[in-house]
Every structure is written in structure tokens, then in C-alpha cells.
CSV table of C-alpha atoms in Angstrom, one decimal:
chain,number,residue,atom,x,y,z
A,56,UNK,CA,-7.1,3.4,-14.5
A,57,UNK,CA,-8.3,0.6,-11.7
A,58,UNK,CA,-12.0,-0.3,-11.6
A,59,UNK,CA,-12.9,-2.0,-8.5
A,60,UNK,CA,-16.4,-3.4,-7.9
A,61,UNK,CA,-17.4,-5.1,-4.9
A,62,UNK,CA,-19.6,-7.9,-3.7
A,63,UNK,CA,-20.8,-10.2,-1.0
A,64,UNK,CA,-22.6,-7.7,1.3
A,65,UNK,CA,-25.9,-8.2,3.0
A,66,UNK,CA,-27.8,-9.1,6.1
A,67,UNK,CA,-25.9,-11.5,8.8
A,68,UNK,CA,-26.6,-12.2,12.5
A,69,UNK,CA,-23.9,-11.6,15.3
A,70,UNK,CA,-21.5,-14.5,15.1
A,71,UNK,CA,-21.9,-15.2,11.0
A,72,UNK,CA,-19.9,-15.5,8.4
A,73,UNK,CA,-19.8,-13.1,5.5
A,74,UNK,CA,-17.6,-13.2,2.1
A,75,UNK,CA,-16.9,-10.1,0.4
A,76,UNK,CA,-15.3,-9.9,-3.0
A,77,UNK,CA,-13.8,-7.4,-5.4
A,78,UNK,CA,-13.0,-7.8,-8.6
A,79,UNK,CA,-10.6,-5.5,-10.4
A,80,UNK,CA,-10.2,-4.8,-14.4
A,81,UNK,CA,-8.1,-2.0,-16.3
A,82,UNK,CA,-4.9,-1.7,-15.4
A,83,UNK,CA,-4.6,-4.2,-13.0
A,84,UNK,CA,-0.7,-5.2,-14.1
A,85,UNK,CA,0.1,-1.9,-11.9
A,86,UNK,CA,-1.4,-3.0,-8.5
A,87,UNK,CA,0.5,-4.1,-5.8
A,88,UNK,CA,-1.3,-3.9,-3.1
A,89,UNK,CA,-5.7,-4.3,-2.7
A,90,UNK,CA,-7.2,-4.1,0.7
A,91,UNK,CA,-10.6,-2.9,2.5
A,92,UNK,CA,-11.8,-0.4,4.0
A,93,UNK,CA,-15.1,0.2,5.9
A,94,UNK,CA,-17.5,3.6,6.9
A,95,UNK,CA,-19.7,2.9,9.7
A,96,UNK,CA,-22.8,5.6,10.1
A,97,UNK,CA,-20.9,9.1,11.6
A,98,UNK,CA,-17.8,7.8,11.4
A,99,UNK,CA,-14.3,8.4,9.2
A,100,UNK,CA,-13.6,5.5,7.2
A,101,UNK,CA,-11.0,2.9,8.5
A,102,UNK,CA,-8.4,0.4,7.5
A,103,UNK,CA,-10.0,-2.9,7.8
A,104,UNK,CA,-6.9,-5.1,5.7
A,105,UNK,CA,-4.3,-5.1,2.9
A,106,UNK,CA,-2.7,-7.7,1.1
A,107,UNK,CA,0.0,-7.7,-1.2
A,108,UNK,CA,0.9,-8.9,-4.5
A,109,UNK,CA,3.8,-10.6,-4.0
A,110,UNK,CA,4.7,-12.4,-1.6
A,111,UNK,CA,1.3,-12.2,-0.5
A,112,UNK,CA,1.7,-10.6,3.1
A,113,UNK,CA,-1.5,-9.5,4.9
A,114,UNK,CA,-1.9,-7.0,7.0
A,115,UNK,CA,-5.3,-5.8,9.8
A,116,UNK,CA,-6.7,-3.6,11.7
A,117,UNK,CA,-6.4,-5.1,15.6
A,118,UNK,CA,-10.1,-4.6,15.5
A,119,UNK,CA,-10.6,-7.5,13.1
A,120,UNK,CA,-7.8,-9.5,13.6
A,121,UNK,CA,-8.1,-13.1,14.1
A,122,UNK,CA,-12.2,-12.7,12.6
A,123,UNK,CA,-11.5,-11.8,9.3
A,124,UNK,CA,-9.4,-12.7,6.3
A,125,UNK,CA,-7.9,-11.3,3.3
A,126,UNK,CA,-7.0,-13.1,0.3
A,127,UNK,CA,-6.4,-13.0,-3.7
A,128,UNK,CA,-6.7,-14.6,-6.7
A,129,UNK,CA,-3.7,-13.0,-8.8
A,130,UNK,CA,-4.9,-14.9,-12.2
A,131,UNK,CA,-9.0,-14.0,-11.6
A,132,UNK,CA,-7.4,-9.9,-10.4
A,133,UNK,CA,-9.6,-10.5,-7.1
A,134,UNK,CA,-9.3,-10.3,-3.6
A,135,UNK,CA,-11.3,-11.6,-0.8
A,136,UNK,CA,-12.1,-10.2,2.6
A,137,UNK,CA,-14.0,-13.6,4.7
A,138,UNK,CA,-15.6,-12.4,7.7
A,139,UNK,CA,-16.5,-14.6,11.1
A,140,UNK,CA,-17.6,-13.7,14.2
A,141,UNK,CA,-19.0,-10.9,12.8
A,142,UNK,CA,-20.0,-7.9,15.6
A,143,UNK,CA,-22.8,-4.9,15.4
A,144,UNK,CA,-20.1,-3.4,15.5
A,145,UNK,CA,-19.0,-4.6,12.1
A,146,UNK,CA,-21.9,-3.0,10.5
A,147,UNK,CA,-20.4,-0.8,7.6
A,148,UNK,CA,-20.2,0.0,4.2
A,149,UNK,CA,-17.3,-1.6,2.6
A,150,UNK,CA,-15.0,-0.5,0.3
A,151,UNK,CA,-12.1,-2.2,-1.8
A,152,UNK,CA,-9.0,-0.3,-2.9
A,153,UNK,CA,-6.1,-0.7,-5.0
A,154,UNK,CA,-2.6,0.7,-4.7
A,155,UNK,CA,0.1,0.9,-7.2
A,156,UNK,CA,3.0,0.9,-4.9
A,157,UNK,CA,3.4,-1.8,-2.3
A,158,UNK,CA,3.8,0.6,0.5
A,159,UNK,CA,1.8,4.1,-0.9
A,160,UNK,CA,-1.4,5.3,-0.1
A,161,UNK,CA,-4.3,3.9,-2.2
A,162,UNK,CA,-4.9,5.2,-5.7
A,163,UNK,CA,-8.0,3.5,-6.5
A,164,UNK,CA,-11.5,2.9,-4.8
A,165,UNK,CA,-15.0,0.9,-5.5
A,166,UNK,CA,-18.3,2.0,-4.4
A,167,UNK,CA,-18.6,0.1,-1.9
A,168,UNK,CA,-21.0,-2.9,-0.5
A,169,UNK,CA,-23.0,-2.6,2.4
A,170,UNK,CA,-22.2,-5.3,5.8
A,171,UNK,CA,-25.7,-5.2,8.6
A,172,UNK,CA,-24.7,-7.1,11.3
A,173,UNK,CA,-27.9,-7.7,13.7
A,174,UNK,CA,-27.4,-8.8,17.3
């Protein structure tokens, strides 16, 4: 098993920055692949970003592209999700998640942190 917890969430006015980060312990040796997701209020959650182990390759939703970024720290088993120019519509609840294989669906999930974005 994957434990994910997440941090970083809070209060930021439209145009901020914000730094959310997720720590995983357990099993960690079999992840491949962390990324975030995010549930807005009456809506499905959706892919936000992914990164991957190795060779690092990033991946985002076009709504976030070229705002936010996704990183890790291999040796501290945490990844990074930094968010600028944040939007309203940004506002979410954030969740991390872990995959085992580079290219399945995600095995593991945290509880989430939540983003307000004021205008």
C-alpha cells in the first residue's frame, strides 16, 4: 500500500501563486507515475497533471497548461504541483495520486487539500 497526504492548499487571490505538495510513504518503490487531480463543487473530478518516475516526463490538462507545474523529489518520495495565474476557476479540492504502472490508471489516492481562488 501507497499513503499519499497532501499539502499547500488555502486562500489565494486571482493571479497568485500556490504550491501544493504530497508526500508519499509505504510502498513507494512501486510507483511510477504521481499526479493531481481536482473536484470543483458539482463537478466530476478531472486530470489536472502526471509526472513520471523516470525520465521524469510531465504531462496536463490544456486547461492548466503553461500556469501550473508538476515536479518530484524521487529521494524525499514527493511531488509538487506549483500554481500561477491561478483562476476562480481553479477553485477545487485537490487530490494526489499514485500509479504503479507508468501508463495504468491510478491505484492510489490522498484526501485531498482544498485550493479558493477569489477574484
Amino acid at each position: 500500500q501507497v499513503q499519499l497526504v497532501e499539502s499547500g492548499g488555502g486562500l489565494v487571490q486571482a493571479g497568485g501563486s500556490l504550491r501544493l505538495s504530497c508526500v508519499a510513504s509505504g510502498r513507494t518503490f512501486s510507483v511510477s507515475r504521481m499526479g493531481w487531480f481536482r473536484q470543483a463543487p458539482g463537478k466530476e473530478r478531472e486530470f489536472v497533471a502526471a509526472i513520471v518516475r523516470n525520465p521524469g516526463s510531465t504531462d496536463y490538462a490544456d486547461s492548466v497548461k503553461g500556469r501550473f507545474t508538476i515536479s518530484r523529489d524521487n529521494a524525499k518520495n514527493t511531488v509538487y504541483l506549483q500554481m500561477n495565474s491561478v483562476e476562480p476557476e481553479d477553485t477545487a479540492v485537490y487530490y494526489c495520486t499514485a500509479a504503479v504502472l507508468p501508463r495504468g490508471s491510478f491505484d492510489y489516492w490522498g484526501r485531498g487539500t482544498q485550493v479558493t481562488v477569489s477574484s
